């Protein structure tokens, strides 16, 4: 219907409001990666394309009259009746943007409506058998649940200036390595990073993870440890051992004096999950709700994931893609724990090509990969370990650190 130019804003349809707000160049610049022409229909779709052209070409605000003139110029064969109709639509648009906060709320509601349409279409396709992409449906639902409008598109513009880029690139890492042997080569990792820790069975990867987790707890970071390999209560006790650098016997002897320290230094920052049968989607939901700083998934390969996969390596790749998205979406550091293949047996230096049951899918998603090598006998007295950095997007350093493991105290040194 033709709208009255003076019609109250609340009576104007949401898609007309968004088009009107986009006449302002600054506001358009804020929402251009959220909106696209597929969200509009009919004349509004064509008008939106004209607005995009105008702002891209002239980079300044445009009036309704300018929008109409430019639109007619872009469509010279338009019939007179259509021109009259377009003129009515343009003149009925709401005023240019002057309250960005209110108008961003309108755009968000518009985005939610369009995302609901897309979710419905995807769900129907799955229901009718035209698609089996449950993973994509879940990702679409996730963006609605946590309000990530930027996920409307596959890209996000980075508009940081030089100072901001240099500050971010040269600042202290969010999660420094406070173990000197490692920290002298790599300062630490950042929120949004995905790391992989892997080794052969019984080499000490869970002890290494406990040692690392305890260091984050000492930094007062909120740590969640998902345990589906070893009994969860044993891992929690091992992290406590590492934190206090004490054996089980010493903890028992000093139980009364350590109880208050545990309640103050560890309990507020450490959560251990017994997670046999847990899906990677549940891990994402937990991250959204509870906002931890660091999560360990031990072992990530055993987590469930929605979807049908022809090969095991395809399933693993999907799990690790999800893990990386969890780190980025929830602004946390995620450590994935995995097994090494038999190729890594009795070797000091092991690299990511020796990750179990994977070609390159697992390694391709990681920012840092740490392998733990061991040679010689499997006796308890053999404490020599080799911490190997085989992938490092943080500062590019690759190499091997020779060290020792103390299982009784839960530490590396």
Coordinates of C-alpha atoms in Angstrom, one line a residue, residues 172-180 182-183 186-191 211-223 243 264-266 268-270 293-294 296 333 335:
X172 CA 51.0 -9.2 26.4
X173 CA 49.2 -12.4 25.6
X174 CA 45.9 -13.1 27.3
X175 CA 47.2 -16.4 28.6
X176 CA 51.0 -16.3 29.2
X177 CA 53.0 -19.4 29.7
X178 CA 54.5 -19.1 33.2
X179 CA 56.6 -22.2 32.8
X180 CA 60.0 -20.7 31.9
X182 CA 58.2 -22.9 27.3
X183 CA 57.6 -19.2 28.0
X186 CA 56.5 -18.6 23.2
X187 CA 55.0 -15.8 25.4
X188 CA 51.5 -17.4 25.5
X189 CA 48.2 -17.5 23.6
X190 CA 45.2 -15.3 23.1
X191 CA 41.5 -15.5 23.3
X211 CA 50.1 -28.5 34.9
X212 CA 49.0 -26.0 32.3
X213 CA 45.5 -25.7 33.8
X214 CA 46.9 -25.1 37.2
X215 CA 49.0 -22.2 35.8
X216 CA 45.9 -20.6 34.4
X217 CA 44.2 -21.0 37.8
X218 CA 47.1 -19.3 39.4
X219 CA 46.5 -16.4 36.9
X220 CA 42.9 -16.3 38.2
X221 CA 41.4 -17.4 34.9
X222 CA 38.2 -19.4 34.9
X223 CA 39.1 -22.9 33.6
X243 CA 48.8 -26.1 41.9
X264 CA 40.3 -19.4 47.9
X265 CA 42.8 -20.1 45.2
X266 CA 41.3 -23.0 43.2
X268 CA 36.4 -20.1 42.2
X269 CA 38.4 -20.7 39.0
X270 CA 38.2 -24.5 38.3
X293 CA 38.4 -18.1 30.0
X294 CA 40.0 -21.4 29.1
X296 CA 40.4 -28.2 27.9
X333 CA 41.3 -20.2 24.7
X335 CA 43.0 -26.7 24.2

